Coordinates of C-alpha atoms in Angstrom, one line a residue:
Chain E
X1 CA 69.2 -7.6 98.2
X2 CA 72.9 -7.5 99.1
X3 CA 75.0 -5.7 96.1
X4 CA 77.4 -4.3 98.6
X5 CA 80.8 -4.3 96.8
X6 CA 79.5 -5.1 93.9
X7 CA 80.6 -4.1 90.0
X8 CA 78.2 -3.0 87.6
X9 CA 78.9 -3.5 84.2
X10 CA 76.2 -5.6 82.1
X11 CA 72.5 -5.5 83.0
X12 CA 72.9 -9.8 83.8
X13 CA 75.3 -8.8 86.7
X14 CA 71.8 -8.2 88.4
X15 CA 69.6 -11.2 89.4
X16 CA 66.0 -10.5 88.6
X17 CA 64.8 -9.9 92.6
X18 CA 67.9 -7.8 92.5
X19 CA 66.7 -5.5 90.0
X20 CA 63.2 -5.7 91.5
X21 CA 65.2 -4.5 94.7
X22 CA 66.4 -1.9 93.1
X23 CA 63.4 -0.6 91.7
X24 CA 61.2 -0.6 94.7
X25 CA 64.5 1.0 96.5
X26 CA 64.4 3.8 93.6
X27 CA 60.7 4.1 93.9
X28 CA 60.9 4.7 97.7
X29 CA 63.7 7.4 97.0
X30 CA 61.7 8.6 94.1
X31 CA 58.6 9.3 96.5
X32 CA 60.9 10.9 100.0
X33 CA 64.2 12.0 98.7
X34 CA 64.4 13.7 101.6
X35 CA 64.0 10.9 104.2
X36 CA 67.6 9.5 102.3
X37 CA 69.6 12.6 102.3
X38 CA 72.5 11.6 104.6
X39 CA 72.5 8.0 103.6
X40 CA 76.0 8.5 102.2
X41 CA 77.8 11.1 104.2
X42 CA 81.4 10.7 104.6
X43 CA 81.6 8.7 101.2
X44 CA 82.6 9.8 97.9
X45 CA 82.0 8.9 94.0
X46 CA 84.4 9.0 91.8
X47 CA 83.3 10.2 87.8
X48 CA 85.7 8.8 84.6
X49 CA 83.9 10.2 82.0
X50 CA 86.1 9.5 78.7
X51 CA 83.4 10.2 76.8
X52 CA 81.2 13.1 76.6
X53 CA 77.9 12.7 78.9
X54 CA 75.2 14.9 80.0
X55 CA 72.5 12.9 81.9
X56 CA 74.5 10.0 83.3
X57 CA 77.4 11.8 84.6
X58 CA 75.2 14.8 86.2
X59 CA 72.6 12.4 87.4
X60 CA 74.9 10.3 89.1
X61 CA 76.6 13.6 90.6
X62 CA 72.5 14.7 91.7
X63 CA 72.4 11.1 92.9
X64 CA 75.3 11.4 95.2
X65 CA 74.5 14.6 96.5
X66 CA 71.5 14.4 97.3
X67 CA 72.9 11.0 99.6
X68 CA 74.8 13.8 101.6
X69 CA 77.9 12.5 99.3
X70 CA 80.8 14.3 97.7
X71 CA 81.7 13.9 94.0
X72 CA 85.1 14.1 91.9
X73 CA 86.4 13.0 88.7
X74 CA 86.9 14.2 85.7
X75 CA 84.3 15.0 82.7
X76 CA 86.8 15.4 79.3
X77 CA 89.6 12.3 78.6
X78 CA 91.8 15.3 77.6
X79 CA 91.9 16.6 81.0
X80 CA 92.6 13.4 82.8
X81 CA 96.4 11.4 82.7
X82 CA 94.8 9.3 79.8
X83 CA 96.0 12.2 77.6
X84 CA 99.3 11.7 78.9
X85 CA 99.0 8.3 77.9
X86 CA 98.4 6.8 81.2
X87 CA 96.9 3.2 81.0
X88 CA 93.5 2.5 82.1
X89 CA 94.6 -0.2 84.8
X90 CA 96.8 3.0 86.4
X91 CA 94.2 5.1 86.1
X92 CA 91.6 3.2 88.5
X93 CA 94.4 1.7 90.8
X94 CA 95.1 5.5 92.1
X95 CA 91.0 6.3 91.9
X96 CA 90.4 3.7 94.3
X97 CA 92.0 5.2 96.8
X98 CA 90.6 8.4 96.1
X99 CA 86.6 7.8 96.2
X100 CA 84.4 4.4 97.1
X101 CA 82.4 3.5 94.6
X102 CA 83.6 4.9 90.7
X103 CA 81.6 5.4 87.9
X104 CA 82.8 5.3 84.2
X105 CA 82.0 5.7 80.6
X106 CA 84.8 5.1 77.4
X107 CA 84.5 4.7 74.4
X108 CA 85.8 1.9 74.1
X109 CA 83.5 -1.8 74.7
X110 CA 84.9 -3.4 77.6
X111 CA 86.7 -0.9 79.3
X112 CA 84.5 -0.7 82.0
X113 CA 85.1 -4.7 82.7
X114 CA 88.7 -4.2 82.8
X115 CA 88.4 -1.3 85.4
X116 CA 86.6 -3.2 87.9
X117 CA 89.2 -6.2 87.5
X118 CA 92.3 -3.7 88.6
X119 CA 89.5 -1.9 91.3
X120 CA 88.8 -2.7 94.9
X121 CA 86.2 -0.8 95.3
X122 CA 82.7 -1.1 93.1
X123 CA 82.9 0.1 89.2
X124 CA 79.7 1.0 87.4
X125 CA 79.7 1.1 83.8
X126 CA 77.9 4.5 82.9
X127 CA 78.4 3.5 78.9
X128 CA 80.6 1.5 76.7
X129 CA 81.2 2.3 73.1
X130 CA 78.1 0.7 71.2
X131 CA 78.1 -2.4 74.2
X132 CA 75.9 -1.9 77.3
X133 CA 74.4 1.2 79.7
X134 CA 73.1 -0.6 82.5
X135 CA 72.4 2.3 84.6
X136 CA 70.2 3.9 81.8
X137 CA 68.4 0.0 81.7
X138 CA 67.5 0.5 85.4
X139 CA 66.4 4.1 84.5
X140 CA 64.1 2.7 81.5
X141 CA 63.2 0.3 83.9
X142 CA 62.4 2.7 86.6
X143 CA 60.3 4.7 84.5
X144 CA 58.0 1.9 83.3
X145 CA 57.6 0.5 87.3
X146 CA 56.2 4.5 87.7
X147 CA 53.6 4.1 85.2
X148 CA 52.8 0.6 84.8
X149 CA 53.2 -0.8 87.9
X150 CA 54.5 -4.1 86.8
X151 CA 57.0 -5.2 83.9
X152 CA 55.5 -7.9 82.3
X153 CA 53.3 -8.4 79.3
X154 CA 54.4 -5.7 76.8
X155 CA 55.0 -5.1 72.9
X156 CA 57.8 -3.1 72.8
X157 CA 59.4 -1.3 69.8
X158 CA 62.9 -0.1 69.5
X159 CA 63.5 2.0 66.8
X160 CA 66.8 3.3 65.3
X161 CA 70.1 3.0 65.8
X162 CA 70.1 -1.0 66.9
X163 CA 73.1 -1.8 65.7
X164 CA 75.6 0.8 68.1
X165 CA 72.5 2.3 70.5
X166 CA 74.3 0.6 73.6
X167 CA 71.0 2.0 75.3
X168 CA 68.8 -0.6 73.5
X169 CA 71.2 -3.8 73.8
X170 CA 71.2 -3.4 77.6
X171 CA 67.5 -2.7 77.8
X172 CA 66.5 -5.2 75.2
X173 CA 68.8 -7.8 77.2
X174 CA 67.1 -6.8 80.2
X175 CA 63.5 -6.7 79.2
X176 CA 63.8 -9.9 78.1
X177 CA 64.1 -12.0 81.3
X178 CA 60.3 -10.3 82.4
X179 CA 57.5 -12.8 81.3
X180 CA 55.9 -12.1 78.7
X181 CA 57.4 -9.5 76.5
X182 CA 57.5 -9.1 72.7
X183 CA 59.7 -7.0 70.5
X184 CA 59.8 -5.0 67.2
X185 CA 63.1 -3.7 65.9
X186 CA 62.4 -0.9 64.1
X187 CA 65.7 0.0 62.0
X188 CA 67.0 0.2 58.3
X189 CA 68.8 -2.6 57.2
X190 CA 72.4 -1.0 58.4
X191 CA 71.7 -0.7 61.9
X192 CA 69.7 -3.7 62.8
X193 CA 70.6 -5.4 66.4
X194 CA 74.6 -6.8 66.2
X195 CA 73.8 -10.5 65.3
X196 CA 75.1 -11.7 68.0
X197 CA 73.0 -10.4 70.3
X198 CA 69.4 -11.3 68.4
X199 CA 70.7 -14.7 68.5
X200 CA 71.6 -14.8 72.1
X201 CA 68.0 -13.0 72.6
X202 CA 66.6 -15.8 70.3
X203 CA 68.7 -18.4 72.2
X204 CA 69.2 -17.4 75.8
X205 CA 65.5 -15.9 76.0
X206 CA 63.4 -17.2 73.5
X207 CA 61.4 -14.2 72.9
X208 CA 59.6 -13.1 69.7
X209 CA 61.5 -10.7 68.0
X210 CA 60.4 -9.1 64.3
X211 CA 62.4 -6.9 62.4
X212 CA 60.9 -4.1 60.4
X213 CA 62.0 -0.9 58.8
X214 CA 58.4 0.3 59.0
X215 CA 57.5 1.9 62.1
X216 CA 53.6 1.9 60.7
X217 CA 54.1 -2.0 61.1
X218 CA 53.6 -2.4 64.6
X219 CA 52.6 1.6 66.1
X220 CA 49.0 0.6 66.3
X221 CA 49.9 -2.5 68.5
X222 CA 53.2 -1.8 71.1
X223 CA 52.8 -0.5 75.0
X224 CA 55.9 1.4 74.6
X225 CA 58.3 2.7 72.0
X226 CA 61.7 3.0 73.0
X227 CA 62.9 6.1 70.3
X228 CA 66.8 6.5 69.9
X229 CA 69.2 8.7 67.8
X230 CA 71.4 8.4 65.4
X231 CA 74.7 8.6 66.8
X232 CA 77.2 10.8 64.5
X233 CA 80.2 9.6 66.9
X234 CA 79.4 5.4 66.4
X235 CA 80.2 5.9 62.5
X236 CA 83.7 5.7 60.8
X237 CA 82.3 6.7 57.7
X238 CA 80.5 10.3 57.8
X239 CA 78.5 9.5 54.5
X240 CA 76.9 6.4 55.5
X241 CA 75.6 8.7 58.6
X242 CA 74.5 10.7 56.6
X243 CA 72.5 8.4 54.7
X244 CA 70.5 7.1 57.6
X245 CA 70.5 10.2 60.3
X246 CA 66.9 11.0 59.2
X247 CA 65.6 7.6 59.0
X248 CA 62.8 7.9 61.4
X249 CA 61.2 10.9 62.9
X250 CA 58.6 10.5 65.1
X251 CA 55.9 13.4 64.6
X252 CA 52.6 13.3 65.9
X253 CA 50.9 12.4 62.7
X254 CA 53.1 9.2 63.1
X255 CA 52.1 9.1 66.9
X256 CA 48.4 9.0 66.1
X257 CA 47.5 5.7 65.6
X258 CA 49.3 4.2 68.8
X259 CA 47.4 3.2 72.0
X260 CA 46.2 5.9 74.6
X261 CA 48.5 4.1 77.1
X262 CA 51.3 3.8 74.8
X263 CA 54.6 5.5 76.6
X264 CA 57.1 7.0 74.4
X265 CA 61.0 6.7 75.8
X266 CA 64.4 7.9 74.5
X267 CA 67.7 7.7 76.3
X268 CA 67.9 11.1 75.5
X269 CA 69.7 13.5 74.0
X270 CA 67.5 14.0 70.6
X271 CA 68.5 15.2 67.5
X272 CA 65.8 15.4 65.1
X273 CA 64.4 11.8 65.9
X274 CA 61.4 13.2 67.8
X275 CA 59.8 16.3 66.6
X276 CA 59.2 19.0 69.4
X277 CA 55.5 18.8 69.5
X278 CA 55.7 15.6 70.6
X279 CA 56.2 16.6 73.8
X280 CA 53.0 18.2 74.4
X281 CA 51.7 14.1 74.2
X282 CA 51.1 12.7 77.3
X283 CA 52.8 9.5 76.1
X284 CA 55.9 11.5 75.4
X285 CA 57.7 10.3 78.9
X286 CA 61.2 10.7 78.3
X287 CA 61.9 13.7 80.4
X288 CA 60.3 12.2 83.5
X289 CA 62.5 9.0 82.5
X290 CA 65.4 11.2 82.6
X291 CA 64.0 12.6 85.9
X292 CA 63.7 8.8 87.2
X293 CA 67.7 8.6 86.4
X294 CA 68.6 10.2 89.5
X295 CA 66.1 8.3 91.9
X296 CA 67.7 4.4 90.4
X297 CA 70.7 6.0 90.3
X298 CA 70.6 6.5 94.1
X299 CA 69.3 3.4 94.7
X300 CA 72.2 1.6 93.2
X301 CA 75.0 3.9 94.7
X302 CA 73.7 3.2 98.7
X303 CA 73.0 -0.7 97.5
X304 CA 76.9 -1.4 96.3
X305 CA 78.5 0.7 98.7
X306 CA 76.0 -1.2 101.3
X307 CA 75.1 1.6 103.2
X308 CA 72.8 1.5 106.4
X309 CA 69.2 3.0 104.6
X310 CA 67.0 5.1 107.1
X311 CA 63.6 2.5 106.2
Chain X
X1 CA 110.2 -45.4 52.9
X2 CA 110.9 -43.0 56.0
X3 CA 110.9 -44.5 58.8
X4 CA 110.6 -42.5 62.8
X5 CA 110.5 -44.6 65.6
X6 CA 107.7 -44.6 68.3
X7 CA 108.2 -42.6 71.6
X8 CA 108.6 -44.0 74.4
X9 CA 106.8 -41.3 76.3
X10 CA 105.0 -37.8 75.3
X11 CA 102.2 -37.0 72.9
X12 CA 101.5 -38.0 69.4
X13 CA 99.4 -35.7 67.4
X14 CA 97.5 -37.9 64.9
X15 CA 94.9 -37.6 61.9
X16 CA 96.3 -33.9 60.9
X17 CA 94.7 -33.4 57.8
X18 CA 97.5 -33.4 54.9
X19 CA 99.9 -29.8 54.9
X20 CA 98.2 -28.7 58.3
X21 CA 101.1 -30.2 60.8
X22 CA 103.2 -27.0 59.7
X23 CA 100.9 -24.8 61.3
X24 CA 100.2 -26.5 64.0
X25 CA 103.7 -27.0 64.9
X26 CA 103.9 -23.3 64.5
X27 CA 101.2 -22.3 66.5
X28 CA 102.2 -25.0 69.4
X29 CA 105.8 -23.3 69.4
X30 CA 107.2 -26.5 69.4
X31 CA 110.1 -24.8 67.4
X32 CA 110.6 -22.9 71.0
X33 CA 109.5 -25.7 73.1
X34 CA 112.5 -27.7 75.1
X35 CA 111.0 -30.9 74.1
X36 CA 112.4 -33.2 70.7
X37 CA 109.4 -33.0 68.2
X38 CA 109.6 -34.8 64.8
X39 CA 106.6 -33.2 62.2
X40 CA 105.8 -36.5 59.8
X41 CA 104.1 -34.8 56.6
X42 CA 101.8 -36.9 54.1
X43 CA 102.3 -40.2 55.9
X44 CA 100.1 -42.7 54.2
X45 CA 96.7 -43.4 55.8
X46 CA 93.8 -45.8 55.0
X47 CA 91.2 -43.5 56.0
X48 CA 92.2 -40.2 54.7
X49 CA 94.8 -41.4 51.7
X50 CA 97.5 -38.8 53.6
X51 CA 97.7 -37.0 56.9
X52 CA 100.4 -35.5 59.0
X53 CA 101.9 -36.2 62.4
X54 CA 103.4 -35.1 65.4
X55 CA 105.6 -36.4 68.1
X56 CA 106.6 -34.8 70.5
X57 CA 109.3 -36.7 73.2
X58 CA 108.9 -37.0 76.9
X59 CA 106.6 -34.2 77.5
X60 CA 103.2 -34.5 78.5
X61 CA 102.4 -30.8 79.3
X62 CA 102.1 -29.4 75.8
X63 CA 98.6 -26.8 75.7
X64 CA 97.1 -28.7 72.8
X65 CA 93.6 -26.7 73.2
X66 CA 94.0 -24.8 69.4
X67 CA 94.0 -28.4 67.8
X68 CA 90.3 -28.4 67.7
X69 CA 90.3 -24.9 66.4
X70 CA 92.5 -26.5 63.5
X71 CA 90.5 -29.7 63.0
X72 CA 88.1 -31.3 65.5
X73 CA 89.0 -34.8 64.1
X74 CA 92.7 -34.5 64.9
X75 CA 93.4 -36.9 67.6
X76 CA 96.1 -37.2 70.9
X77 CA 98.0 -39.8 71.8
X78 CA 99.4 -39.9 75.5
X79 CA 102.2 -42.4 75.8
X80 CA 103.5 -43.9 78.7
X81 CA 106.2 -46.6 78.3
X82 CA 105.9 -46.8 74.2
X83 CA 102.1 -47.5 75.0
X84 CA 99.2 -45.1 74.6
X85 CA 97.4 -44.4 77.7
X86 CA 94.8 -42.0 77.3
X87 CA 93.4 -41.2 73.5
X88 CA 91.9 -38.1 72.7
X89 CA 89.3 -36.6 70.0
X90 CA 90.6 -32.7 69.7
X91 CA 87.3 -31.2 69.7
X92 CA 86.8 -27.5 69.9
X93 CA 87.6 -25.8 72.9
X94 CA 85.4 -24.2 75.4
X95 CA 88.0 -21.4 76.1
X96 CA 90.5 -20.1 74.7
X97 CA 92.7 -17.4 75.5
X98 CA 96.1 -15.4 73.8
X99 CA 95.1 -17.7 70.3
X100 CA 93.6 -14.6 68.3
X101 CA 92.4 -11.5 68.9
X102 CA 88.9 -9.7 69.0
X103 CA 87.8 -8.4 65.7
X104 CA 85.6 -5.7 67.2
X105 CA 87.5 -2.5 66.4
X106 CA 85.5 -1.0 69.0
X107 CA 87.0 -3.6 72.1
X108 CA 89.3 -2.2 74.4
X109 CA 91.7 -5.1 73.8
X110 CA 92.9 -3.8 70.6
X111 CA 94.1 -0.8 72.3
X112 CA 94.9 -1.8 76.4
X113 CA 97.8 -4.2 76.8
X114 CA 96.3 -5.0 80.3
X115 CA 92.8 -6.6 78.7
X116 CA 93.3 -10.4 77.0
X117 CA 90.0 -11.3 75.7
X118 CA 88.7 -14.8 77.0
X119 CA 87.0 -16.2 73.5
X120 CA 84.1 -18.8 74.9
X121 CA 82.6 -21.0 72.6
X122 CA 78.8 -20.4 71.9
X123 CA 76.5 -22.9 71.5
X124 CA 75.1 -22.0 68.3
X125 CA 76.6 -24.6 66.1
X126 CA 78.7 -22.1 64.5
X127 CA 81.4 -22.5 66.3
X128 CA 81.2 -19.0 67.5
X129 CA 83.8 -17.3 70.1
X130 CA 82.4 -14.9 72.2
X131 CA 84.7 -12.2 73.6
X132 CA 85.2 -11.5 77.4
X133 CA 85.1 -8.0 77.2
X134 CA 82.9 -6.9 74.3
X135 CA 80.6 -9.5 73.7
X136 CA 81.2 -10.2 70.3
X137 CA 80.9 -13.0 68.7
X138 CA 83.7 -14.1 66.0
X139 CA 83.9 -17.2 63.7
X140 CA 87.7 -17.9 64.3
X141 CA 89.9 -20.6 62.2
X142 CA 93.5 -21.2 62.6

């Protein structure tokens, strides 16, 4: 695996045996952080967060430090140049001679492309509008490696916001190029999948995709169920978010009828999508996912700044 | 009966459905370009009843890649010494780039000067464009 200088900013930047190398190199971190924790000394990681983030932008900050990196950046758009008006290609043109490998998240779909193609050193997209979240793909990815073992072979429901859960169209992208997997889309009519990307699923991939607005359609059946919010900020229209942001909420009476092995995921952070008991489940997983952010995440930051690893 | 003479070398744009050679002289900006262009509007054919034409003198370099966009069955003429040397079906193009913008509000090209969207055909028989930067995919007609 040789990503050094590499962008990240769609899942398909990654070959398969790439992301395979990824995984095993989180998994190794995952099991002796400690054995890693100068692997990055001297180098620095540079955080453009536009957009308000909890999870990526601190795990990526864990990531670094725990490398024996440093970190800088900014967290709020307001307190950057881009308030001043400052263009984006300015922005990273002065970042890259400021840290060595950047990560970014805008709101705005592309913008993460358009940084790596004024940076010389490597972008990572940490989140694009409604587009892509590679990093959390590797995360999701990460998680099921932990507890499956191998990625192959699964019914897997998404449910909720399809239409603008970035989260879902990089992992549904991803997911797609294992063997065997089949897929339930679990939305109301409003935020089913962008078009564009069922048909290049259905095209591309070839994979069996049903649509439902039913959760009860497919519980008893899937190996995991990738939950997702709402997301208030997506909608121009505050009524038509209104409408929908209680469409599904899993509660345990919903959970019941699902397998014993079933996991439970959600990019996190939760509204009201998953009632709190439903952490007491075993299958409820998604705060060791979030955990398993941290261990992919540095993974990926040693593999594209090509760092020497100690095993 | 009008009458324009043939070129003795540069491109005739042939088989423009009747009415469309306006636009298409528009969107070449032929109306900019150095080159002499003559627009021939409903000139009688056998095939179509009308159609329009263009001819435009001595220069070979014209970016004729939005013709397809217009009408796939317009056709190119390269001339060379008053005779055609290469013939052309427009068909739709592959790529395109500056024709149209992304209809994504959410794209960063609609607010960063700096990102021009590469639109590349998809092939879903829709003739679909998919944008370089956002992914999505748009159903675009000149």
């Amino acid at each position: 695996m040789d990503l050094k200088g590499r962008h990240l900013i769609d899942p398909r930047d990654l070959r398969l045996d790439e992301l395979n190398g990824l995984l095993d190199l989180g998994l190794a971190m995952y099991e002796k952080p400690a054995v890693f924790d100068q692997t990055c000394r001297g180098k620095i990681l540079g955080t453009l967060f536009y957009e308000p983030s909890t999870r990526t932008r601190l795990s990526f900050e864990s990531a670094m430090l725990r490398l024996g990196g440093r970190v800088l950046g900014f967290s709020d758009a307001a307190t950057s140049s881009a308030s001043k008006g400052e263009s984006l290609a300015d922005t990273i043109r002065v970042l890259d001679d400021y840290a060595d490998v950047l990560v970014m998240r805008h709101p705005r779909e592309g913008a993460p492309k358009l940084a790596a193609e004024y940076a010389t050193v490597p972008v990572i997209n940490g989140g694009d509008g409604g587009h892509q979240h590679p990093t959390q793909t590797l995360t999701d990815l990460l998680t099921l490696k932990k507890h499956l073992g191998e990625i192959q072979n699964l019914k897997v429901a998404f449910c909720g916001d399809l239409l603008f859960g970035r989260t879902v169209h990089s992992l549904i992208k991803t997911l797609s190029r294992f063997p065997g997997m089949e897929f339930f889309l679990v939305s109301p009519p409003e935020l089913r999948i962008p078009s564009h990307l069922k048909e290049e699923l259905l095209y591309e991939y070839d994979v069996k995709i049903t649509e439902t607005s039913q959760l009860e359609d497919c519980i008893e059946e899937i190996d995991l169920l990738y939950m997702t919010r709402i997301q208030k900020e997506r909608f121009f229209n505050e009524e038509e978010y209104i409408k929908l942001k209680d469409s599904f909420i899993l509660s345990r009476d919903k959970l019941a009828p699902a397998k014993e092995s079933l996991l439970v995921l959600h990019p996190l952070p939760r509204v009201n999508e998953i009632q709190y008991d439903v952490d007491e489940d075993p299958r409820a997983r998604y705060f060791d996912q979030a955990k398993m952010g941290v261990y992919i995440r540095m993974a990926l930051i040693c593999a594209v700044l090509g760092v020497e690893l100690p095993c | 009966m009008l009458e324009v003479t043939a070129i003795k070398k540069g491109i005739v744009i042939d088989h423009i459905p009747a009415g469309k050679g306006l636009r298409i002289f528009e969107k070449l900006r032929l109306d900019r370009h150095q080159a002499q262009a003559v627009l021939l509007m409903h000139v009688k054919s056998r095939k179509r009843g009308s159609k329009d034409i263009i001819k435009i003198q001595d220069d070979l370099t014209v970016d004729l890649r939005i013709l397809g966009l217009i009408d796939p069955g317009i056709t190119v003429n390269y001339i060379e010494n008053e005779e055609i040397i290469e013939k052309q079906l427009a068909g739709l193009p592959q790529k395109v780039k500056g024709l149209f913008e992304c209809k994504n509000p959410r794209c960063i090209t609609g607010v960063d000067d700096c990102a021009v969207p590469e639109f590349t055909l998809v092939p879903n028989g829709k003739i679909q464009y998919k944008c370089s930067y956002c992914g999505t995919l748009t159903e675009y007609k000149l």
